[in-house]
Amino acid sequence: MKVVSFSDARNRLKSVLDQVASDRDYTIISRRDADDAVVMSLDQFNSLMETVHLLKSPANAAHLAKSIKQYQSGKTISRSLIDG
């Protein structure tokens, strides 16, 4: 994550956009007389929205938490995929 001033972001907009796209990270644009803003790649935004969607349902969030706990405690089985 980077933080840049509004003036710097305006002067180097292409560079800021290229950086968030290549790093798959986000940049905070700080503004003196207004709320700060965030710039991120579309891939990063879509990933974040997918996570929000998956965790929005309490039942789905509980199922994901249970699955993670099973994985962390070693209660998983590895299987090979069948080529077909």
PDB file of C-alpha atoms in Angstrom:
ATOM      1  CA  MET A   1       0.000   0.000   0.000  1.00  0.00           C
ATOM      2  CA  LYS A   2       1.190   3.460  -0.882  1.00  0.00           C
ATOM      3  CA  VAL A   3      -0.019   6.878   0.151  1.00  0.00           C
ATOM      4  CA  VAL A   4       0.319   9.797  -2.245  1.00  0.00           C
ATOM      5  CA  SER A   5      -0.970  13.334  -2.126  1.00  0.00           C
ATOM      6  CA  PHE A   6      -3.736  14.427  -4.447  1.00  0.00           C
ATOM      7  CA  SER A   7      -1.328  16.744  -6.283  1.00  0.00           C
ATOM      8  CA  ASP A   8       1.215  13.965  -6.767  1.00  0.00           C
ATOM      9  CA  ALA A   9      -1.482  11.543  -7.935  1.00  0.00           C
ATOM     10  CA  ARG A  10      -2.830  14.119 -10.390  1.00  0.00           C
ATOM     11  CA  ASN A  11       0.648  14.841 -11.780  1.00  0.00           C
ATOM     12  CA  ARG A  12       1.542  11.134 -12.066  1.00  0.00           C
ATOM     13  CA  LEU A  13      -1.886   9.569 -12.701  1.00  0.00           C
ATOM     14  CA  LYS A  14      -0.691   7.111 -15.353  1.00  0.00           C
ATOM     15  CA  SER A  15       2.159   5.984 -13.107  1.00  0.00           C
ATOM     16  CA  VAL A  16      -0.165   5.565 -10.092  1.00  0.00           C
ATOM     17  CA  LEU A  17      -2.627   3.509 -12.157  1.00  0.00           C
ATOM     18  CA  ASP A  18       0.137   1.390 -13.691  1.00  0.00           C
ATOM     19  CA  GLN A  19       1.573   0.733 -10.223  1.00  0.00           C
ATOM     20  CA  VAL A  20      -1.695  -0.475  -8.655  1.00  0.00           C
ATOM     21  CA  ALA A  21      -2.351  -2.686 -11.674  1.00  0.00           C
ATOM     22  CA  SER A  22       1.105  -4.280 -11.663  1.00  0.00           C
ATOM     23  CA  ASP A  23       1.435  -4.618  -7.860  1.00  0.00           C
ATOM     24  CA  ARG A  24      -2.166  -5.804  -7.349  1.00  0.00           C
ATOM     25  CA  ASP A  25      -2.229  -3.463  -4.386  1.00  0.00           C
ATOM     26  CA  TYR A  26      -3.984  -0.217  -3.600  1.00  0.00           C
ATOM     27  CA  THR A  27      -2.915   3.389  -3.211  1.00  0.00           C
ATOM     28  CA  ILE A  28      -4.449   5.909  -0.836  1.00  0.00           C
ATOM     29  CA  ILE A  29      -4.762   9.410  -2.216  1.00  0.00           C
ATOM     30  CA  SER A  30      -4.667  11.901   0.641  1.00  0.00           C
ATOM     31  CA  ARG A  31      -6.544  15.159   0.227  1.00  0.00           C
ATOM     32  CA  ARG A  32      -6.171  18.226   2.406  1.00  0.00           C
ATOM     33  CA  ASP A  33      -9.766  19.482   2.458  1.00  0.00           C
ATOM     34  CA  ALA A  34     -11.705  16.285   1.782  1.00  0.00           C
ATOM     35  CA  ASP A  35     -11.822  12.616   2.693  1.00  0.00           C
ATOM     36  CA  ASP A  36      -9.015  10.441   1.377  1.00  0.00           C
ATOM     37  CA  ALA A  37      -9.708   8.098  -1.536  1.00  0.00           C
ATOM     38  CA  VAL A  38      -8.437   4.692  -2.635  1.00  0.00           C
ATOM     39  CA  VAL A  39      -7.306   3.580  -6.083  1.00  0.00           C
ATOM     40  CA  MET A  40      -6.998  -0.138  -6.834  1.00  0.00           C
ATOM     41  CA  SER A  41      -6.910  -2.427  -9.841  1.00  0.00           C
ATOM     42  CA  LEU A  42     -10.158  -3.853 -11.158  1.00  0.00           C
ATOM     43  CA  ASP A  43      -8.909  -7.388 -10.371  1.00  0.00           C
ATOM     44  CA  GLN A  44      -8.280  -6.402  -6.746  1.00  0.00           C
ATOM     45  CA  PHE A  45     -11.691  -4.737  -6.500  1.00  0.00           C
ATOM     46  CA  ASN A  46     -13.464  -7.774  -7.990  1.00  0.00           C
ATOM     47  CA  SER A  47     -11.659 -10.069  -5.550  1.00  0.00           C
ATOM     48  CA  LEU A  48     -12.686  -7.883  -2.626  1.00  0.00           C
ATOM     49  CA  MET A  49     -16.317  -7.811  -3.792  1.00  0.00           C
ATOM     50  CA  GLU A  50     -16.331 -11.615  -4.171  1.00  0.00           C
ATOM     51  CA  THR A  51     -15.067 -11.986  -0.604  1.00  0.00           C
ATOM     52  CA  VAL A  52     -17.740  -9.591   0.663  1.00  0.00           C
ATOM     53  CA  HIS A  53     -20.389 -11.566  -1.222  1.00  0.00           C
ATOM     54  CA  LEU A  54     -19.189 -14.899   0.213  1.00  0.00           C
ATOM     55  CA  LEU A  55     -19.106 -13.583   3.781  1.00  0.00           C
ATOM     56  CA  LYS A  56     -22.406 -11.678   3.560  1.00  0.00           C
ATOM     57  CA  SER A  57     -24.449 -14.809   4.278  1.00  0.00           C
ATOM     58  CA  PRO A  58     -24.019 -15.908   7.924  1.00  0.00           C
ATOM     59  CA  ALA A  59     -24.527 -19.563   6.916  1.00  0.00           C
ATOM     60  CA  ASN A  60     -21.886 -19.328   4.192  1.00  0.00           C
ATOM     61  CA  ALA A  61     -19.464 -17.508   6.499  1.00  0.00           C
ATOM     62  CA  ALA A  62     -19.919 -20.253   9.129  1.00  0.00           C
ATOM     63  CA  HIS A  63     -19.339 -22.959   6.508  1.00  0.00           C
ATOM     64  CA  LEU A  64     -16.151 -21.237   5.311  1.00  0.00           C
ATOM     65  CA  ALA A  65     -14.905 -20.840   8.912  1.00  0.00           C
ATOM     66  CA  LYS A  66     -15.567 -24.542   9.570  1.00  0.00           C
ATOM     67  CA  SER A  67     -13.685 -25.512   6.407  1.00  0.00           C
ATOM     68  CA  ILE A  68     -10.713 -23.333   7.334  1.00  0.00           C
ATOM     69  CA  LYS A  69     -10.627 -24.842  10.820  1.00  0.00           C
ATOM     70  CA  GLN A  70     -10.648 -28.374   9.320  1.00  0.00           C
ATOM     71  CA  TYR A  71      -7.790 -27.438   7.011  1.00  0.00           C
ATOM     72  CA  GLN A  72      -5.743 -25.878   9.825  1.00  0.00           C
ATOM     73  CA  SER A  73      -6.193 -28.948  12.036  1.00  0.00           C
ATOM     74  CA  GLY A  74      -5.025 -31.270   9.251  1.00  0.00           C
ATOM     75  CA  LYS A  75      -8.412 -32.878   8.669  1.00  0.00           C
ATOM     76  CA  THR A  76      -8.109 -32.782   4.906  1.00  0.00           C
ATOM     77  CA  ILE A  77      -7.554 -35.384   2.225  1.00  0.00           C
ATOM     78  CA  SER A  78      -5.430 -34.743  -0.869  1.00  0.00           C
ATOM     79  CA  ARG A  79      -6.573 -36.423  -4.047  1.00  0.00           C
ATOM     80  CA  SER A  80      -5.266 -36.488  -7.573  1.00  0.00           C
ATOM     81  CA  LEU A  81      -7.405 -35.238 -10.383  1.00  0.00           C
ATOM     82  CA  ILE A  82      -8.398 -37.700 -13.082  1.00  0.00           C
ATOM     83  CA  ASP A  83      -7.153 -36.698 -16.518  1.00  0.00           C
ATOM     84  CA  GLY A  84      -9.926 -37.092 -18.975  1.00  0.00           C
TER      85      GLY A  84
END
